Amino acid sequence: MTTVNARGITLGIESFGEDNAPLVLLAGGTTMLSWPDALCERLAAGGRHVVRYDLRDSGKSTTTDPQAPSYTLRDLAADAAALADALGRGPAHLAGIGVGGMVAQVAVLDHPSAFSALTLVGTRPVAPGPPDDDLPDHDQATMSRLFARPMPDWADHEAVAEFAAAGAEILGDDPVAARAIAARIWDRTPGTAPPVQMANQLGMVFSRLDCRPRWRERLPEIEVPTLVVHGRRNRFFPVGNGEAIARVIPGARLLVLEEAATAVPDAAAGEVTEAMLTLG
């Protein structure tokens, strides 16, 4: 792991594969560890230079004040384009997962020359908050259970890992994998201040971002090959969100992972890798 300066912002990155191979840029949601090692390694074995990175206010990237971010969703999109340029291997295949998928959609719309392909995993075409009437909202019973839990002691490594594992079980993800990832995120988070840890573990900073103007109506403008991946069991962003994205992006392919929820399980890494590699 290292850092790269992109338009004056420090972004934490981790690379897989040969430096001179075609670039696949994985936008974290919010940390790079949202992207599983197994997927990164398979993409690299498929002849790609894979770079996963932390969004601002997470991991090794620039951290200011997650409770009052001074940047917008479009700034995060510009970061993605600047990182692709700084790495010198563009245009890049850009992929985003969860809220990182929102960044990826806007990045390809605002900076089309920076990207050669787009993969969107477990995301939706509108900003955090109430969705459009035709899009399925979060499963309310699941959200009630998820947010009824008290916050952990963010200075306690084990408590944070247990909190993540319990949340994953509620969401339908693998609690063992979630515990391990949360522990890794905790280890690499700069400090134990609750706002910083919450931004790293939960991505709460997104609820405070300016995500205007809307981008959903612009999705038909996307011209690069696009893959939309969504877990059938995703209760946070139900699968109808992925279906809606795939319907309006010209030529987009929809890949529904029948046994997945919000995360890409290792068991699906091969299938997702194969689909991503076909995009170029």
Coordinates of C-alpha atoms in Angstrom, one line a residue:
M1 CA 0.0 0.0 0.0
T2 CA 1.1 3.5 -0.8
T3 CA -0.3 7.0 -1.6
V4 CA -0.6 9.0 -4.7
N5 CA -1.2 12.8 -5.0
A6 CA -4.1 13.5 -7.4
R7 CA -5.1 17.2 -7.9
G8 CA -3.7 18.1 -4.5
I9 CA -5.5 15.2 -2.6
T10 CA -3.6 12.3 -1.1
L11 CA -5.3 9.0 -2.0
G12 CA -4.3 5.7 -0.5
I13 CA -3.9 2.9 -3.0
E14 CA -2.9 -0.8 -3.3
S15 CA -1.8 -2.3 -6.6
F16 CA -2.0 -5.8 -8.0
G17 CA -0.4 -7.1 -11.2
E18 CA 2.0 -5.7 -13.7
D19 CA 2.4 -2.0 -13.9
N20 CA 2.3 -1.9 -17.7
A21 CA -1.0 -3.9 -18.0
P22 CA -4.3 -2.2 -18.7
L23 CA -5.5 -0.3 -15.6
V24 CA -8.6 -1.4 -13.6
L25 CA -9.3 1.3 -10.9
L26 CA -11.5 0.2 -8.0
A27 CA -13.2 3.0 -6.1
G28 CA -13.7 2.0 -2.4
G29 CA -17.0 2.2 -0.8
T30 CA -15.6 4.0 1.2
T31 CA -12.3 2.1 1.9
M32 CA -10.4 0.1 -0.7
L33 CA -11.1 -3.0 1.4
S34 CA -14.7 -3.0 0.1
W35 CA -13.1 -4.8 -2.8
P36 CA -12.1 -8.4 -1.8
D37 CA -8.6 -9.6 -2.2
A38 CA -9.8 -12.6 -4.2
L39 CA -11.3 -10.4 -6.9
C40 CA -8.3 -8.1 -7.1
E41 CA -5.9 -11.1 -7.4
R42 CA -8.0 -12.8 -10.1
L43 CA -8.2 -9.6 -12.2
A44 CA -4.4 -9.2 -11.9
A45 CA -4.0 -12.9 -13.0
G46 CA -6.2 -12.0 -16.0
G47 CA -3.6 -9.5 -17.2
R48 CA -4.8 -6.3 -15.6
H49 CA -3.0 -3.7 -13.4
V50 CA -5.5 -3.4 -10.5
V51 CA -5.5 -0.4 -8.2
R52 CA -8.0 -0.2 -5.4
Y53 CA -8.1 3.1 -3.5
D54 CA -9.6 4.8 -0.5
L55 CA -12.1 7.7 -0.9
R56 CA -11.4 10.9 1.0
D57 CA -11.9 10.6 4.8
S58 CA -11.1 6.9 4.8
G59 CA -8.0 4.7 5.0
K60 CA -4.7 6.4 4.0
S61 CA -6.5 9.1 1.9
T62 CA -6.8 12.8 3.0
T63 CA -8.8 13.1 6.2
T64 CA -10.3 16.4 7.2
D65 CA -13.7 16.4 9.0
P66 CA -16.0 13.5 8.1
Q67 CA -18.8 15.2 10.1
A68 CA -18.7 18.3 7.8
P69 CA -17.0 17.4 4.5
S70 CA -15.9 20.4 2.4
Y71 CA -16.1 18.4 -0.9
T72 CA -18.9 17.1 -3.0
L73 CA -19.7 13.9 -4.8
R74 CA -18.4 15.5 -7.9
D75 CA -15.1 16.2 -6.2
L76 CA -14.8 12.5 -5.5
A77 CA -15.6 11.8 -9.1
A78 CA -12.9 14.2 -10.2
D79 CA -10.5 12.4 -7.8
A80 CA -11.1 9.2 -9.7
A81 CA -10.2 10.8 -13.1
A82 CA -7.2 12.5 -11.6
L83 CA -5.9 9.2 -10.1
A84 CA -6.3 7.5 -13.4
D85 CA -4.2 10.2 -15.0
A86 CA -1.6 10.2 -12.2
L87 CA -1.1 6.5 -12.6
G88 CA -0.3 7.1 -16.3
R89 CA -2.2 4.0 -17.6
G90 CA -5.4 5.6 -18.7
P91 CA -8.0 5.4 -19.9
A92 CA -9.0 3.1 -17.1
H93 CA -11.7 0.6 -16.4
L94 CA -13.4 2.2 -13.4
A95 CA -15.4 0.1 -10.9
G96 CA -17.4 1.3 -7.9
I97 CA -19.1 -0.7 -5.2
G98 CA -22.0 0.6 -3.0
V99 CA -21.6 4.4 -2.5
G100 CA -18.4 4.1 -4.6
G101 CA -20.7 3.1 -7.4
M102 CA -22.3 6.5 -7.2
V103 CA -18.8 8.1 -7.5
A104 CA -18.1 5.9 -10.5
Q105 CA -21.3 6.8 -12.3
V106 CA -20.7 10.5 -11.9
A107 CA -17.0 10.1 -12.8
V108 CA -17.7 8.5 -16.2
L109 CA -20.4 11.1 -16.9
D110 CA -18.2 14.1 -16.0
H111 CA -14.8 12.8 -17.2
P112 CA -15.6 10.4 -20.1
S113 CA -12.2 10.5 -21.7
A114 CA -10.6 9.2 -18.5
F115 CA -12.4 5.8 -18.6
S116 CA -12.6 2.9 -21.0
A117 CA -15.2 0.7 -19.2
L118 CA -17.5 0.8 -16.1
T119 CA -18.5 -1.7 -13.5
L120 CA -21.1 -0.9 -10.9
V121 CA -21.6 -3.3 -8.0
G122 CA -24.5 -3.1 -5.5
T123 CA -25.3 0.5 -6.0
R124 CA -28.2 2.8 -7.2
P125 CA -28.6 5.7 -9.6
V126 CA -29.6 8.3 -7.0
A127 CA -28.0 10.0 -4.0
P128 CA -28.2 8.8 -0.4
G129 CA -31.6 9.6 1.1
P130 CA -35.1 8.7 -0.1
P131 CA -35.0 7.1 -3.6
D132 CA -37.2 7.9 -6.6
D133 CA -40.7 6.4 -6.5
D134 CA -39.8 3.7 -9.0
L135 CA -36.8 2.5 -7.1
P136 CA -36.9 0.0 -4.2
D137 CA -35.8 1.6 -0.9
H138 CA -33.8 -0.1 1.8
D139 CA -35.6 -3.1 3.4
Q140 CA -37.1 -1.3 6.4
A141 CA -37.1 -4.3 8.7
T142 CA -33.5 -4.8 8.0
M143 CA -32.6 -1.1 8.5
S144 CA -34.5 -1.1 11.8
R145 CA -32.4 -3.9 13.1
L146 CA -29.2 -2.5 11.7
F147 CA -29.6 1.0 13.2
A148 CA -31.1 0.0 16.5
R149 CA -27.8 -1.3 17.6
P150 CA -25.7 1.0 19.9
M151 CA -22.4 2.2 18.3
P152 CA -19.3 0.4 19.5
D153 CA -16.4 1.8 21.4
W154 CA -14.4 2.9 18.4
A155 CA -11.2 2.7 20.3
D156 CA -11.8 -1.0 20.9
H157 CA -10.6 -3.2 18.1
E158 CA -12.6 -6.2 19.1
A159 CA -15.8 -4.3 19.7
V160 CA -15.6 -2.7 16.2
A161 CA -15.0 -6.1 14.6
E162 CA -17.9 -7.6 16.4
F163 CA -20.2 -4.7 15.5
A164 CA -19.3 -5.2 11.8
A165 CA -19.9 -9.0 12.0
A166 CA -23.3 -8.5 13.6
G167 CA -24.2 -5.9 10.9
A168 CA -23.1 -8.3 8.1
E169 CA -25.3 -11.0 9.5
I170 CA -28.3 -8.7 9.5
L171 CA -27.6 -7.6 5.9
G172 CA -27.1 -11.2 4.7
D173 CA -23.3 -11.0 4.2
D174 CA -20.7 -13.3 5.7
P175 CA -20.1 -12.3 9.3
V176 CA -16.7 -14.0 9.4
A177 CA -15.4 -12.2 6.4
A178 CA -16.9 -8.9 7.6
R179 CA -15.2 -9.3 11.0
A180 CA -11.8 -9.8 9.3
I181 CA -12.2 -6.8 7.0
A182 CA -13.4 -4.5 9.8
A183 CA -10.3 -5.5 11.8
R184 CA -8.1 -4.6 8.9
I185 CA -9.9 -1.3 8.4
W186 CA -9.5 -0.5 12.1
D187 CA -5.8 -1.3 11.9
R188 CA -5.2 1.1 9.0
T189 CA -7.5 3.9 10.2
P190 CA -5.7 7.1 11.3
G191 CA -6.9 7.3 14.8
T192 CA -9.8 6.1 16.9
A193 CA -11.9 9.3 16.9
P194 CA -15.5 8.2 16.4
P195 CA -16.2 10.4 13.3
V196 CA -13.1 9.0 11.5
Q197 CA -13.8 5.4 12.4
M198 CA -17.4 5.7 11.4
A199 CA -16.4 7.2 8.1
N200 CA -14.0 4.3 7.5
Q201 CA -16.3 1.5 8.7
L202 CA -19.8 2.8 7.8
G203 CA -19.2 5.5 5.1
M204 CA -21.5 7.9 7.1
V205 CA -19.7 10.9 5.4
F206 CA -21.9 10.2 2.3
S207 CA -25.1 11.3 4.1
R208 CA -23.5 14.7 4.5
L209 CA -22.2 15.2 0.9
D210 CA -23.7 17.5 -1.6
C211 CA -24.8 15.1 -4.4
R212 CA -26.5 17.7 -6.7
P213 CA -27.2 18.0 -9.5
R214 CA -28.9 14.7 -10.1
W215 CA -27.1 12.3 -12.5
R216 CA -29.7 9.6 -13.1
E217 CA -31.2 11.3 -16.1
R218 CA -27.8 11.5 -17.7
L219 CA -27.0 7.7 -17.5
P220 CA -28.1 7.1 -21.2
E221 CA -25.1 9.4 -22.1
I222 CA -22.6 6.7 -21.0
E223 CA -20.9 5.2 -24.0
V224 CA -18.3 2.9 -22.5
P225 CA -19.0 -0.8 -22.0
T226 CA -20.8 -1.3 -18.7
L227 CA -21.3 -4.1 -16.4
V228 CA -23.9 -3.9 -13.5
V229 CA -23.4 -6.5 -10.8
H230 CA -26.0 -6.9 -8.0
G231 CA -26.7 -9.4 -5.2
R232 CA -30.1 -10.9 -5.3
R233 CA -30.2 -10.8 -1.5
N234 CA -29.1 -7.2 -1.2
R235 CA -31.4 -5.6 1.4
F236 CA -29.6 -2.3 1.6
F237 CA -29.9 -1.4 -2.2
P238 CA -32.4 -4.0 -3.4
V239 CA -31.7 -5.6 -6.8
G240 CA -34.3 -3.4 -8.5
N241 CA -31.8 -0.6 -8.3
G242 CA -29.2 -2.5 -10.4
E243 CA -31.9 -3.5 -12.8
A244 CA -32.9 0.2 -13.3
I245 CA -29.3 1.2 -14.0
A246 CA -28.8 -1.6 -16.5
R247 CA -32.0 -0.7 -18.4
V248 CA -30.9 2.9 -19.2
I249 CA -27.1 2.6 -19.9
P250 CA -26.8 1.6 -23.5
G251 CA -25.7 -1.9 -24.0
A252 CA -25.1 -2.5 -20.2
R253 CA -24.9 -6.1 -19.1
L254 CA -26.7 -7.1 -15.8
L255 CA -25.1 -9.8 -13.7
V256 CA -27.2 -10.9 -10.7
L257 CA -25.4 -12.9 -8.1
E258 CA -28.1 -15.1 -6.7
E259 CA -26.5 -15.9 -3.3
A260 CA -24.9 -12.5 -2.7
A261 CA -26.1 -9.5 -0.6
T262 CA -24.1 -6.3 -0.3
A263 CA -20.6 -7.7 -0.6
V264 CA -18.9 -9.7 -3.4
P265 CA -18.4 -13.1 -1.8
D266 CA -15.1 -14.9 -2.6
A267 CA -17.2 -17.7 -4.2
A268 CA -18.4 -15.2 -6.8
A269 CA -15.0 -13.6 -7.5
G270 CA -14.4 -15.8 -10.5
E271 CA -17.7 -15.0 -12.1
V272 CA -17.4 -11.3 -11.5
T273 CA -13.8 -11.3 -12.8
E274 CA -14.7 -13.1 -16.0
A275 CA -17.5 -10.6 -16.7
M276 CA -15.2 -7.6 -15.9
L277 CA -12.5 -8.9 -18.2
T278 CA -14.8 -9.1 -21.1
L279 CA -15.3 -5.3 -21.0
G280 CA -11.6 -4.7 -21.7

